[in-house]
XYZ file of C-alpha atoms in Angstrom:
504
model
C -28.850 28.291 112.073
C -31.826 27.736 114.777
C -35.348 29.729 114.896
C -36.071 27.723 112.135
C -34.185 29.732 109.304
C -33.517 28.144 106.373
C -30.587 29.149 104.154
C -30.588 29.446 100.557
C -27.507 27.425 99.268
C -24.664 29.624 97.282
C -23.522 26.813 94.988
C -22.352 28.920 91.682
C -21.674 27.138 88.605
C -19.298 26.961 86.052
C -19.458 27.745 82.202
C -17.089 27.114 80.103
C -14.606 27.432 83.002
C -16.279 31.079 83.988
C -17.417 31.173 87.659
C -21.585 32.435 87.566
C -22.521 34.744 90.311
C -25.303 35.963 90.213
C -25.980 39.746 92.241
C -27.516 38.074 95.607
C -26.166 37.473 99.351
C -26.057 34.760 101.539
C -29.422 35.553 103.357
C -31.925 33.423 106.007
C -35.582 33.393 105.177
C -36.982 34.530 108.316
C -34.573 36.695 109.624
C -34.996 40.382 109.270
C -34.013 41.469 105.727
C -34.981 44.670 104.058
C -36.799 45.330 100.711
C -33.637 44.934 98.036
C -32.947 41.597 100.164
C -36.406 40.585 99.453
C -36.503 40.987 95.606
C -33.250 39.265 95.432
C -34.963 36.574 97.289
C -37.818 36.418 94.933
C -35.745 36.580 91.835
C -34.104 33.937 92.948
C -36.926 31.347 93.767
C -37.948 33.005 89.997
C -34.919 31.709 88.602
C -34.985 28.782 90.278
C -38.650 27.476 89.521
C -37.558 27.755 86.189
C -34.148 25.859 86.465
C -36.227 23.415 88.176
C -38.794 23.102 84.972
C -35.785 22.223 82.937
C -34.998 19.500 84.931
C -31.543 21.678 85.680
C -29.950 20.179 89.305
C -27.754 22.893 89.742
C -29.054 26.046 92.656
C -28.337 29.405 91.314
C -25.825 30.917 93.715
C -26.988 33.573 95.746
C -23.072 34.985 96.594
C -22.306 38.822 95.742
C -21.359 39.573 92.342
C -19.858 42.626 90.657
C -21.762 41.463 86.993
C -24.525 39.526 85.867
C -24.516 37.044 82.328
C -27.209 38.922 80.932
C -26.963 36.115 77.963
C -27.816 33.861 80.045
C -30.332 35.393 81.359
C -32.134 36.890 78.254
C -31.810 32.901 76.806
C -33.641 31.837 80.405
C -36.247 34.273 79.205
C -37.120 32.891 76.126
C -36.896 30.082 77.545
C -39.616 31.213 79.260
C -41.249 32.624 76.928
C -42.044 29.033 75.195
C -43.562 28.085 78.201
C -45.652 30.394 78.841
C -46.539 31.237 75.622
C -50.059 31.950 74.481
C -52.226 29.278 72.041
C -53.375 31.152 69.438
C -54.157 28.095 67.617
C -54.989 24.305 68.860
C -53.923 20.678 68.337
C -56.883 20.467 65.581
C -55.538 23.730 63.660
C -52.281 22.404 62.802
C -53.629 21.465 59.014
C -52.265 24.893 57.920
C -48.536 24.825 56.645
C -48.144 28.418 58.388
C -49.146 27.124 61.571
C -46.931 23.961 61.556
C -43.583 25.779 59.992
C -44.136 28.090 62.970
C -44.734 25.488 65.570
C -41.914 23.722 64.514
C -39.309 26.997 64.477
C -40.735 27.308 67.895
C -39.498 24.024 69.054
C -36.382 23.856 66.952
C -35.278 27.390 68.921
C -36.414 26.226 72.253
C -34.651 23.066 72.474
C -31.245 24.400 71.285
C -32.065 27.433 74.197
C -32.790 24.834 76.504
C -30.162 22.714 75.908
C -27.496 25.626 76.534
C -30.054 26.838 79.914
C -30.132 22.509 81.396
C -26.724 21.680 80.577
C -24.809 20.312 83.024
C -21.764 19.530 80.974
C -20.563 23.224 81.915
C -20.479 23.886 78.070
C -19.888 27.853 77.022
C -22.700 29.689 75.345
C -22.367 29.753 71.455
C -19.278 31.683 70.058
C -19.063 33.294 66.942
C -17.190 30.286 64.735
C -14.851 32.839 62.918
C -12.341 30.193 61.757
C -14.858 28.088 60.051
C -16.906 30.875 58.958
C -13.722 32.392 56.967
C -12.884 28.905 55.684
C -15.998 28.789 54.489
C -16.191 32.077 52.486
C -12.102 32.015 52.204
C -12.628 28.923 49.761
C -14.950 30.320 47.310
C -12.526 32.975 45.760
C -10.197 30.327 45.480
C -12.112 27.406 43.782
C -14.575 26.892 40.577
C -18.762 27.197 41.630
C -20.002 23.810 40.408
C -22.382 23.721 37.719
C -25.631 24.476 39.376
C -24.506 28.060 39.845
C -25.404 29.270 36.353
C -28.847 29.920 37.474
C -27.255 33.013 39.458
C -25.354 34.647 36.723
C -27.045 37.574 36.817
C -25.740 37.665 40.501
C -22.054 37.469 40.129
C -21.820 41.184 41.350
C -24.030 40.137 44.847
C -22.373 36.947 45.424
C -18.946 39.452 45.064
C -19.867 41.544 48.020
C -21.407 38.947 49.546
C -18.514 36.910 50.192
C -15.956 40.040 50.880
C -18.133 42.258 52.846
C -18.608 39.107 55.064
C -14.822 38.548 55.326
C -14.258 42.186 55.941
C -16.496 41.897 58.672
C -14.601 38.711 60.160
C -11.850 41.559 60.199
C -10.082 39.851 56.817
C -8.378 42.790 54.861
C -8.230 41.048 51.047
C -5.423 42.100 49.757
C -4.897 39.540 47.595
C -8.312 39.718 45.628
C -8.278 43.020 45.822
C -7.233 43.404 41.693
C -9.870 40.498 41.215
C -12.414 42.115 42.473
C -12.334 45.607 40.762
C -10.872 43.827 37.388
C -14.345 41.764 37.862
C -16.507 44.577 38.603
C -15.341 46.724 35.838
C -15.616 43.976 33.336
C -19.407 44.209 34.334
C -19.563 47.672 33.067
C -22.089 48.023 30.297
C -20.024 50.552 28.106
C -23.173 51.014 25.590
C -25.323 51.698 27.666
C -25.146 52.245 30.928
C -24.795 50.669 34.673
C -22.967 47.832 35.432
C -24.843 44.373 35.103
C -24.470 40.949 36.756
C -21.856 39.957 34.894
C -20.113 40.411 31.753
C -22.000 41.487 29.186
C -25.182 41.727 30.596
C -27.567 44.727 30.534
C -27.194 47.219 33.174
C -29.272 46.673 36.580
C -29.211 48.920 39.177
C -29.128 46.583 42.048
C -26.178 44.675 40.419
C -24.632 48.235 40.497
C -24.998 49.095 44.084
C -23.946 45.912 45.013
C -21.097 45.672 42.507
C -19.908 49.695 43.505
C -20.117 48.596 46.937
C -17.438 45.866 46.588
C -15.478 47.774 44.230
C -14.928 50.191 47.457
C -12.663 47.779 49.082
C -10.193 47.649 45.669
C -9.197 50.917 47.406
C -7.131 51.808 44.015
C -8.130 54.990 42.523
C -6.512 54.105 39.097
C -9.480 51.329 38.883
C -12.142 53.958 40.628
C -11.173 56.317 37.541
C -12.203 54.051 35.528
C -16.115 54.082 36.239
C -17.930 56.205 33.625
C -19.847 58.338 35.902
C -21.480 60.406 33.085
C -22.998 57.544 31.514
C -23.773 56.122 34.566
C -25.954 59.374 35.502
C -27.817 59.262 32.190
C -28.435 56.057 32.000
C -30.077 57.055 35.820
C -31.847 59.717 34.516
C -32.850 58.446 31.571
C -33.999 54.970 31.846
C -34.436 54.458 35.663
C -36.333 57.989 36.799
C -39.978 57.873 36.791
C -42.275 61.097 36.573
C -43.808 60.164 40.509
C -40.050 60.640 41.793
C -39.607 56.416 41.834
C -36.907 54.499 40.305
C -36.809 51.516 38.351
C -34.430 48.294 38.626
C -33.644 48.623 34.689
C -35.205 49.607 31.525
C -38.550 48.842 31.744
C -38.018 46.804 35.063
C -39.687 46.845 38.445
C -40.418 50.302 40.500
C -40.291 49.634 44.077
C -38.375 50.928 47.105
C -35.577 48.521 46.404
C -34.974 50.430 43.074
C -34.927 53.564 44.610
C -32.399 52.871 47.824
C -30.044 51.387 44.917
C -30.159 54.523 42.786
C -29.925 56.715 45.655
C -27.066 55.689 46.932
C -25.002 54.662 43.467
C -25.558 58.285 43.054
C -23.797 59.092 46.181
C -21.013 56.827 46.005
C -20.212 58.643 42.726
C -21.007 61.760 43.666
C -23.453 62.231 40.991
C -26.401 62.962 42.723
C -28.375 66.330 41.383
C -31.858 67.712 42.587
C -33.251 66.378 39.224
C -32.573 63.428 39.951
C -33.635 62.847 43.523
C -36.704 65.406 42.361
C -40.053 63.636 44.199
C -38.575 60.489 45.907
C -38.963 61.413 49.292
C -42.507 62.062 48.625
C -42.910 58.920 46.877
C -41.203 56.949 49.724
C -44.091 58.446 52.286
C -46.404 56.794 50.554
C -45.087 53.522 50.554
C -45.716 53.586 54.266
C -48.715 50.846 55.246
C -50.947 51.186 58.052
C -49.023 49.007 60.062
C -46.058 51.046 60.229
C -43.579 49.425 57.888
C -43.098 49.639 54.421
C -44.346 48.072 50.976
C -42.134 47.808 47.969
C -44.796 50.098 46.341
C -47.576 52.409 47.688
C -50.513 49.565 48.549
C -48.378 46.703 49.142
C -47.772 44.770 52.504
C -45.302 46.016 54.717
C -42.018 44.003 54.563
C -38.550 43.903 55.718
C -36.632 44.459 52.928
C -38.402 46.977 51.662
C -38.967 48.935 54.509
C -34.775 49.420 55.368
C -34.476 50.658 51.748
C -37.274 53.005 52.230
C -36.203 54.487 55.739
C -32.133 53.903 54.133
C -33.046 56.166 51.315
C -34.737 59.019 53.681
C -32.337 58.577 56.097
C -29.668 59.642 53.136
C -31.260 62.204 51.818
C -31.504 64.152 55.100
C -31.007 63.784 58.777
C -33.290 60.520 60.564
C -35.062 62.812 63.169
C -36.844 65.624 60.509
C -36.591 62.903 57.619
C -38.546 60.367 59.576
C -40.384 62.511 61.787
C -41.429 64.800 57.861
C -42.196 61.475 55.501
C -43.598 58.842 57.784
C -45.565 57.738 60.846
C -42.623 57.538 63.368
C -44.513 55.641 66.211
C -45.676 53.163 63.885
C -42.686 52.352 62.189
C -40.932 51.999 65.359
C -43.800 49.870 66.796
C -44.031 47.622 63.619
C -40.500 47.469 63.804
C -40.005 45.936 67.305
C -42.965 43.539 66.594
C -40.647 41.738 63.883
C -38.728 40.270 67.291
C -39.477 37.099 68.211
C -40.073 36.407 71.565
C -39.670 33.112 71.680
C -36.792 32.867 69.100
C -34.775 36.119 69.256
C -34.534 36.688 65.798
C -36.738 39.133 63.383
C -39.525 38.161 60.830
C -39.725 40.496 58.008
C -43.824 40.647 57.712
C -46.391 39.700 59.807
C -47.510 36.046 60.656
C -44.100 35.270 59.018
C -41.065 33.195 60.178
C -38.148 34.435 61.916
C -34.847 34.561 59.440
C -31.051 35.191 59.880
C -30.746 37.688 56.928
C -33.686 39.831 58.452
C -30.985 40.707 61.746
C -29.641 43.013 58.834
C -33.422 43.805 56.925
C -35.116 44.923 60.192
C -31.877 45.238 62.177
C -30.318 47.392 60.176
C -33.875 49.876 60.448
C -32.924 50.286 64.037
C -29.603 52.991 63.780
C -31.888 55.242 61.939
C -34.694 54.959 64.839
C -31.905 55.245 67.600
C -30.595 58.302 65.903
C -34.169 59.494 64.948
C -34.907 59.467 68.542
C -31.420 60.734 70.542
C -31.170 63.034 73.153
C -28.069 64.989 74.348
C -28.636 64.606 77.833
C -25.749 61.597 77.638
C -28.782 59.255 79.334
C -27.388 55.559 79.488
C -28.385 54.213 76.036
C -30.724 51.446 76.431
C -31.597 50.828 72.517
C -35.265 50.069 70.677
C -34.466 46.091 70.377
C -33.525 43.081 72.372
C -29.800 42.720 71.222
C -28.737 39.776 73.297
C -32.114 38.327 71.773
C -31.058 38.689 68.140
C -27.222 37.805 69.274
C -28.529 34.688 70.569
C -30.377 33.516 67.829
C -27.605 34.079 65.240
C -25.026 32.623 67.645
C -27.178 29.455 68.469
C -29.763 28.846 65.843
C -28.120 29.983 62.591
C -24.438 28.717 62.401
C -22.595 26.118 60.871
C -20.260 25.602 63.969
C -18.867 22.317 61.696
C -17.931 23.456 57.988
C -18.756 27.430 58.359
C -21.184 29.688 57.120
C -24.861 30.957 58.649
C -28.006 30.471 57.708
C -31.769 31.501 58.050
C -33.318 29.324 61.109
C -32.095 25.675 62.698
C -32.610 23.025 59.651
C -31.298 25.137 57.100
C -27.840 25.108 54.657
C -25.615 27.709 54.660
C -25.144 30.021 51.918
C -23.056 33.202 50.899
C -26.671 35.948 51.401
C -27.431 34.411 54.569
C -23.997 34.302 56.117
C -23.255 38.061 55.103
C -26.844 39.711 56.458
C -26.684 37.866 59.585
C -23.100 39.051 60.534
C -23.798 42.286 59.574
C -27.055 42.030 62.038
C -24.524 40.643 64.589
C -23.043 43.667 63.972
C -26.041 46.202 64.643
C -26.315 44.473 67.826
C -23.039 45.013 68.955
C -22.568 49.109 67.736
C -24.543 51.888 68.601
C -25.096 54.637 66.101
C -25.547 58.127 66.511
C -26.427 61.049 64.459
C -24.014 64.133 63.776
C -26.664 67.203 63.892
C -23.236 69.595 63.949
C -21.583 68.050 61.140
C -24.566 67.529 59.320
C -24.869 71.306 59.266
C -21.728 72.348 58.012
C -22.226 69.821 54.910
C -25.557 69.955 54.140
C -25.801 72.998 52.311
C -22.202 71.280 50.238
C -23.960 68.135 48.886
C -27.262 66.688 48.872
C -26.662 62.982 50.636
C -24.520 64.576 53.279
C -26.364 62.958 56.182
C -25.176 59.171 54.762
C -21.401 60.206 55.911
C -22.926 62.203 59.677
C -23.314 58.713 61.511
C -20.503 58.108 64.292
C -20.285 54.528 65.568
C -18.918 53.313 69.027
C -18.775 49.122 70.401
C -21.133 48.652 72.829
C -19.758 47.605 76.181
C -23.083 47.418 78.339
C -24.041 43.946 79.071
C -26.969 44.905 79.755
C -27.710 45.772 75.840
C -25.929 43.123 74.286
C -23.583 40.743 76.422
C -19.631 41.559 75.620
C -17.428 38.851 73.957
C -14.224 39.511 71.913
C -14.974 36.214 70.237
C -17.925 37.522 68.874
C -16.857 41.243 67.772
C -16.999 42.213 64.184
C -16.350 45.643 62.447
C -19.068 48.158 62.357
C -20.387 49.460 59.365
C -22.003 51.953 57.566
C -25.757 51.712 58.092
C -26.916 53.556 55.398
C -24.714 51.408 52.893
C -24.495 47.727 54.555
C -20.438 48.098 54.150
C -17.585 47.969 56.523
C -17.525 51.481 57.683
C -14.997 53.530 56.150
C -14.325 52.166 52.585
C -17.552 53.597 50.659
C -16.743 57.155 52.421
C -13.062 56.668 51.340
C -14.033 56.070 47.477
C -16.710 58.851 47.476
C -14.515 61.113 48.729
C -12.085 60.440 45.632
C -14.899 61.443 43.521
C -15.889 64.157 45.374
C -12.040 65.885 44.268
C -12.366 64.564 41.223
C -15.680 66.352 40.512
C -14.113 69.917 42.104
């Protein structure tokens, strides 16, 4: 190679026993090269530079390549990100406990990114640990909670659908529990007066309910669905719950916030019992929960927050379609830009307020926001779908910062334990990356004018394949589900439907 040419070595590396190639040619600085030669040249130096600051030996290949690991990449970039990341604070401000528990996320999530980015072992990227994640949930309908667990039994109903809405997503059908489970939910049933509580015998909560009727979907035995008392369970709504401003409570004389009202809203449609009494004022109501930031309080004044703000955009986004709902009831700009703010760009994963930490259970709280601003926001003109957040961010933040690879289960951010909440929220984040969700404006029409939640049963669902969106791995895939609900898609429509006839 004379006149002084240099070439750029080609040497491609293995992960995990797949061949790396990135989208570059052999090429000789100083020869005559045209403009796409030249960016591929400077991405590569980019690249590179930064292998080099990791102390990484290998060269990134510059041979032709039909596809490019956009996991790796996006992980490179945050990566980056934590090197180039602004101070906001310095070495004398670290007194605050915000300020350290954020420094030290930081550098929990970089060093696990970096040690995937400078390893030279040729170790894969993190997998999805299915087999120890269903061992892990598998176990606990099979075995005795120890002692400490009386504090949460109130909660029997949530850790219920906690555990099986996880292993549904892990693509478990349980047809052995499924008897258990509605014998356990219907045992909860407060025949007096109302609802269904945490547990037997315990007063009727509205949030046990949803998450209880939400469970008792995947029974799929309509002698056991006949057996809900859907008259009581509408009076008791109506009667105890319902406040004059169109709000809901969590039980008699309970808290009123958002959370209260996404639970009522869609018990009602799961038993087909909704009525324009009762949903009389709650869209209004919602509105105003909207801060000037752009999410949403649990009440109208309060700081904007994660939870809280997918039950308030869940509950519009039922009781009409996303695009007039949101567009009608909120400020859709801000709530999409307060939205994407909750991404880390250093970790990957969501926050769910401000100046707060970024936690595995929020890829479903924030996450699961993001069908209803994709569909808010759709156009017809079949455009390659791009999407509002980083998903091969979030994916690699649950995959490598929130698993128990070892004895199963997720949890919120590195240094944490696993537990039932966490594990279910963050698969079914994993699962928002990995589907996109679209609005049915046709069928939406034809039911509307039928039933008053139709738009919770318009959404379609496809598996995104476009690794430029989120990075395609069978290993990783889990069932879509329902966004409005937080189900595996299918089951809730299945039961509601059974009411539906019965009601006709």
């Amino acid at each position: 190679m004379g006149g002084g040419s240099t070439l750029v070595p080609a040497n491609a590396f293995k992960r995990g026993g797949k061949e790396i190639l990135f989208k570059y040619r052999w090429f000789m600085i100083g020869a005559d090269i045209n403009v796409d030669e030249a960016s591929r040249i400077k991405d590569v130096e980019k690249v590179n530079f930064l292998l080099s600051l990791l102390g990484r030996k290998r060269t990134v290949s510059t041979r032709e390549s039909n596809s490019t690991d956009y996991q790796y990449e996006n992980m490179l970039q945050l990566v980056e990100n934590y090197k180039n990341r602004i101070n906001f604070y310095n070495d004398d401000d670290t007194n605050t406990v915000t300020i350290k528990d954020q420094k030290n996320v930081e550098n929990s999530c970089h060093e696990i990114y970096a040690s995937y980015v400078n390893d030279d072992n040729n170790n894969d990227f993190p997998k999805l640990a299915k087999r120890e994640h269903l061992h892990f949930l598998s176990k606990s309908f099979k075995t005795e909670f120890p002692g400490s667990y009386v504090v949460l039994d109130s909660s029997q109903t949530w850790i219920l659908y906690w555990i099986a809405n996880a292993l549904m997503l892990l693509g478990v059908e349980l047809e052995e529990e499924k008897e258990q489970i509605a014998k356990k939910v219907l045992v909860a049933q407060n025949n007096q007066y109302g609802g269904i509580g945490g547990g037997e015998g315990q007063l009727g909560h509205i949030a046990s309910t949803y998450s209880a009727l939400l469970v008792f979907s995947y029974s799929e035995n309509k002698d056991f669905w006949s057996q809900i008392d859907r008259k009581k369970m509408y009076h008791w709504m109506m009667t105890d719950l319902k406040q004059p401003n169109g709000s809901f409570a969590m039980h008699k004389g309970g808290e009123v916030d958002t959370r209260a009202v996404y639970c009522a809203l869609t018990v009602a449609s799961m038993l087909n019992i909704m009525t324009p009494e009762l949903i009389e004022g709650t869209a209004e109501w919602l509105g105003k929960c909207q801060t000037l930031e752009g999410g949403f309080g649990g009440s109208p004044s309060l700081e904007a927050h994660g939870g809280y703000s997918f039950c308030a955009v869940a509950s519009l986004c039922l009781l009409g379609d996303p695009k007039t709902m949101l567009s009608k009831y909120c400020n859709l700009p801000n709530l999409i830009k307060w939205s994407v703010d909750r991404q880390g760009g250093i970790e990957g994963g969501f926050s769910g307020r401000s100046n707060k930490l970024v936690d595995g259970c929020y890829s479903h709280w924030i996450g699961g926001i993001f069908p209803f601003l994709e569909a808010a926001i759709q156009n017809d003109n079949n455009d390659s779908f791009k999407g509002l957040f980083n998903r091969n961010g979030l994916s690699n933040y649950i995959l490598g910062c929130c698993q128990d690879i070892e004895g199963g289960g997720l949890f919120d951010k590195p240094g944490c334990r696993p537990d039932f909440y966490h594990t279910n929220y963050t698969l079914v984040g994993l699962s928002h990356c990995q589907h996109q969700y679209s609005f049915d404006y046709k069928k939406y029409e034809l039911l509307k004018d039928k039933c008053l939640d139709a738009a919770a049963y318009c959404y379609d669902v496809k598996m995104l394949k476009d690794d430029s969106v989120i990075e395609f791995c069978k290993e990783n895939m889990l069932r879509p589900i329902n966004p409005v609900f937080g189900a595996v898609n299918g089951y809730v429509e299945a039961m509601r439907q059974f009411y539906f006839d019965s009601s006709e």
